Amino acid sequence: MPTAVEAARPLTALSEEEAMFQAAVRQFAREQVGPRVREMDDAARFDPGLLRGIFEMGLMAIESPEEYGGQGGSFFQAALAVEELAAVDASAALVVDVQNTLVANAVLRWASDEQKRRYLPRLAADTVGAYALSEAGAGSDAFALATRATESGDEYALNGRKVWISNAHEAGLFLVFANINPEAGYRGITCFLVERGFPGFQVGKKEDKLGIRASSTCELILDNCRVPKSNVMGEPGKGYKIAIETLNEGRIGIGAQMIGIARGALDQARAYARERRQFGKAISEFQGVQFDLARMATDLEAARLLVYNAARLRDAGMPFTAEAAMAKYFASRVAETVASRAVEIFGGVGFTKDCPAEKFYRDSKIGAIYEGATNMQLLTIARQVLERK
Ligand SMILES: Cc1cc2nc3c(=O)[nH]c(=O)nc-3n(C[C@H](O)[C@H](O)[C@H](O)COP(=O)(O)OP(=O)(O)OC[C@H]3O[C@@H](n4cnc5c(N)ncnc54)[C@H](O)[C@@H]3O)c2cc1C
């Protein structure tokens, strides 16, 4: 007999396994990530020791099966990990997010058995992955990409430049999208597994950013980069499908990152409101501040329900594209407004780098931009709304 909770299945009720996993990541985030946040943000550099710790915790291969060195967990668990890390540091969350929801996710679904055997154990053990779609002239219009791949013997030669590639500074494996047949338009786009050491491959300029500063964002230079044909992932010309379908899932991870940011900001603001005294009492005793905290908590809960629902739909094999777009769109807005209110609750202190709310606010901004800017999410949602009878 299922328990009442199992029968009702509230979205936020975790199974025993999920709850244990969440508690372990929360502890790791508090003990291992927390003390490094300020220094990593100031230096705009991800601590290599922390990266090793993240691998050792198994957080870089949450969904990968155990036979490849992974945890054999669910996509929902990956979202839980991203949320827990983002409540402390959104950059640490992004490293885990890209690895799980984009790179390993795509390899699990599209790579050949031989490619899985070659790359999944490395992605689980010590190799950071990156996802390279965007170019200077191809952002929202991603399929306008100009990187070309030309066949020569048992190799392809890749030529072009990618921009904005997360984790590129640390990464050893890159999923690179290039066009093998420009006349066929987007139907020429092909996905390549590119190792950092391949001849003609170079990581270029690193961006100096407003937020998620410890997460590296770099240009990639492909100058006659030689990629063996055995490193084409999926069918040639089907890269567009890999890109769309992976990003549909990936944006649930960004939603999770955004609810983590909102939670982190709310927790800090609540603690401060209880402690800060003005007019002879804690500011949490003023109804104006209480209502702020109430709105922040309500917005966060609504965003969490959207994110959890999208992740659970994905795990259940049910359609989730519109739900994922809604989750990312809404959660990114909530992260920004909650973090902004948190800055105000801290008053003058909130405007300084000594205050965690300041960083949550800066980090929140990226949610409305990457893995499809807000207008792109609205287009996806609108399409589904208009299709409904
Ligand atoms: C920190 C960071 C990390 C990133 N990481 C990665 C990564 O790992 N891999 C990767 O491939 N890419 C990555 N990106 C790229 C990111 O996905 C793109 O920046 C994003 O898709 C937007 O593209 P764009 O910057 O060219 O903006 P544009 O496409 O030029 O958009 C500019 C504005 O125009 C609006 N707009 C564009 N087209 C339309 C339209 N049809 N209707 C209405 N409005 C429209 C947009 O909503 C936006 O507000 C990253 C970006 C950043 C900033």
PDB file of C-alpha atoms and ligand atoms in Angstrom, residues 131-134 138-141 163-166 209 212 217 366 369-376 379, ligand 1:
ATOM      1  CA  TYR A 131      28.706  22.737 -24.733  1.00  0.00           C
ATOM      2  CA  ALA A 132      29.694  24.887 -27.701  1.00  0.00           C
ATOM      3  CA  LEU A 133      26.811  26.131 -29.823  1.00  0.00           C
ATOM      4  CA  SER A 134      26.823  29.961 -29.687  1.00  0.00           C
ATOM      5  CA  ALA A 138      24.427  33.045 -33.885  1.00  0.00           C
ATOM      6  CA  GLY A 139      22.924  33.593 -30.412  1.00  0.00           C
ATOM      7  CA  SER A 140      19.125  33.366 -30.231  1.00  0.00           C
ATOM      8  CA  ASP A 141      19.313  32.401 -33.914  1.00  0.00           C
ATOM      9  CA  VAL A 163      31.759  32.435 -28.053  1.00  0.00           C
ATOM     10  CA  TRP A 164      30.388  32.415 -24.492  1.00  0.00           C
ATOM     11  CA  ILE A 165      31.376  28.819 -23.767  1.00  0.00           C
ATOM     12  CA  SER A 166      30.847  28.003 -20.081  1.00  0.00           C
ATOM     13  CA  LYS A 209      31.479  39.237 -16.263  1.00  0.00           C
ATOM     14  CA  ILE A 212      28.757  33.959 -12.061  1.00  0.00           C
ATOM     15  CA  THR A 217      33.127  31.818 -20.123  1.00  0.00           C
ATOM     16  CA  ILE A 366      22.255  35.518 -16.277  1.00  0.00           C
ATOM     17  CA  ILE A 369      20.001  35.360 -20.964  1.00  0.00           C
ATOM     18  CA  TYR A 370      21.630  31.951 -21.396  1.00  0.00           C
ATOM     19  CA  GLU A 371      20.142  28.728 -22.746  1.00  0.00           C
ATOM     20  CA  GLY A 372      17.617  30.885 -24.593  1.00  0.00           C
ATOM     21  CA  ALA A 373      16.923  34.508 -23.639  1.00  0.00           C
ATOM     22  CA  THR A 374      13.552  35.292 -22.018  1.00  0.00           C
ATOM     23  CA  ASN A 375      11.932  36.248 -25.335  1.00  0.00           C
ATOM     24  CA  MET A 376      12.909  32.848 -26.770  1.00  0.00           C
ATOM     25  CA  LEU A 379       8.106  32.261 -28.066  1.00  0.00           C
TER      26      LEU A 379
HETATM   27  C1  LIG B   1      27.721  33.802 -19.040  1.00  0.00           C
HETATM   28  C2  LIG B   1      27.257  33.150 -20.291  1.00  0.00           C
HETATM   29  C3  LIG B   1      27.442  31.782 -20.457  1.00  0.00           C
HETATM   30  C4  LIG B   1      27.048  31.142 -21.643  1.00  0.00           C
HETATM   31  N1  LIG B   1      27.316  29.811 -21.815  1.00  0.00           N
HETATM   32  C5  LIG B   1      27.093  29.256 -23.033  1.00  0.00           C
HETATM   33  C6  LIG B   1      27.541  27.919 -23.310  1.00  0.00           C
HETATM   34  O1  LIG B   1      28.091  27.224 -22.442  1.00  0.00           O
HETATM   35  N2  LIG B   1      27.363  27.427 -24.569  1.00  0.00           N
HETATM   36  C7  LIG B   1      26.777  28.143 -25.569  1.00  0.00           C
HETATM   37  O2  LIG B   1      26.656  27.637 -26.673  1.00  0.00           O
HETATM   38  N3  LIG B   1      26.331  29.415 -25.326  1.00  0.00           N
HETATM   39  C8  LIG B   1      26.484  29.982 -24.104  1.00  0.00           C
HETATM   40  N4  LIG B   1      26.068  31.275 -23.852  1.00  0.00           N
HETATM   41  C9  LIG B   1      25.416  32.029 -24.920  1.00  0.00           C
HETATM   42  C10 LIG B   1      23.935  32.312 -24.649  1.00  0.00           C
HETATM   43  O3  LIG B   1      23.195  31.137 -24.820  1.00  0.00           O
HETATM   44  C11 LIG B   1      23.516  33.451 -25.582  1.00  0.00           C
HETATM   45  O4  LIG B   1      24.120  34.629 -25.075  1.00  0.00           O
HETATM   46  C12 LIG B   1      22.008  33.599 -25.641  1.00  0.00           C
HETATM   47  O5  LIG B   1      21.436  32.536 -26.344  1.00  0.00           O
HETATM   48  C13 LIG B   1      21.589  34.922 -26.289  1.00  0.00           C
HETATM   49  O6  LIG B   1      22.250  35.118 -27.510  1.00  0.00           O
HETATM   50  P1  LIG B   1      22.970  36.524 -27.814  1.00  0.00           P
HETATM   51  O7  LIG B   1      23.855  36.831 -26.655  1.00  0.00           O
HETATM   52  O8  LIG B   1      23.579  36.462 -29.144  1.00  0.00           O
HETATM   53  O9  LIG B   1      21.800  37.576 -27.787  1.00  0.00           O
HETATM   54  P2  LIG B   1      20.857  37.934 -29.036  1.00  0.00           P
HETATM   55  O10 LIG B   1      20.345  36.719 -29.686  1.00  0.00           O
HETATM   56  O11 LIG B   1      21.538  38.947 -29.881  1.00  0.00           O
HETATM   57  O12 LIG B   1      19.635  38.622 -28.274  1.00  0.00           O
HETATM   58  C14 LIG B   1      19.678  39.980 -27.836  1.00  0.00           C
HETATM   59  C15 LIG B   1      18.265  40.385 -27.411  1.00  0.00           C
HETATM   60  O13 LIG B   1      17.370  40.289 -28.519  1.00  0.00           O
HETATM   61  C16 LIG B   1      16.264  39.494 -28.193  1.00  0.00           C
HETATM   62  N5  LIG B   1      15.823  38.730 -29.379  1.00  0.00           N
HETATM   63  C17 LIG B   1      16.599  38.041 -30.273  1.00  0.00           C
HETATM   64  N6  LIG B   1      15.839  37.433 -31.190  1.00  0.00           N
HETATM   65  C18 LIG B   1      14.551  37.734 -30.887  1.00  0.00           C
HETATM   66  C19 LIG B   1      13.286  37.393 -31.446  1.00  0.00           C
HETATM   67  N7  LIG B   1      13.170  36.594 -32.513  1.00  0.00           N
HETATM   68  N8  LIG B   1      12.163  37.885 -30.857  1.00  0.00           N
HETATM   69  C20 LIG B   1      12.255  38.688 -29.761  1.00  0.00           C
HETATM   70  N9  LIG B   1      13.408  39.036 -29.174  1.00  0.00           N
HETATM   71  C21 LIG B   1      14.545  38.564 -29.731  1.00  0.00           C
HETATM   72  C22 LIG B   1      16.727  38.572 -27.085  1.00  0.00           C
HETATM   73  O14 LIG B   1      15.655  38.123 -26.267  1.00  0.00           O
HETATM   74  C23 LIG B   1      17.710  39.451 -26.325  1.00  0.00           C
HETATM   75  O15 LIG B   1      17.012  40.215 -25.368  1.00  0.00           O
HETATM   76  C24 LIG B   1      26.408  31.902 -22.647  1.00  0.00           C
HETATM   77  C25 LIG B   1      26.204  33.274 -22.468  1.00  0.00           C
HETATM   78  C26 LIG B   1      26.624  33.892 -21.315  1.00  0.00           C
HETATM   79  C27 LIG B   1      26.414  35.393 -21.173  1.00  0.00           C
END
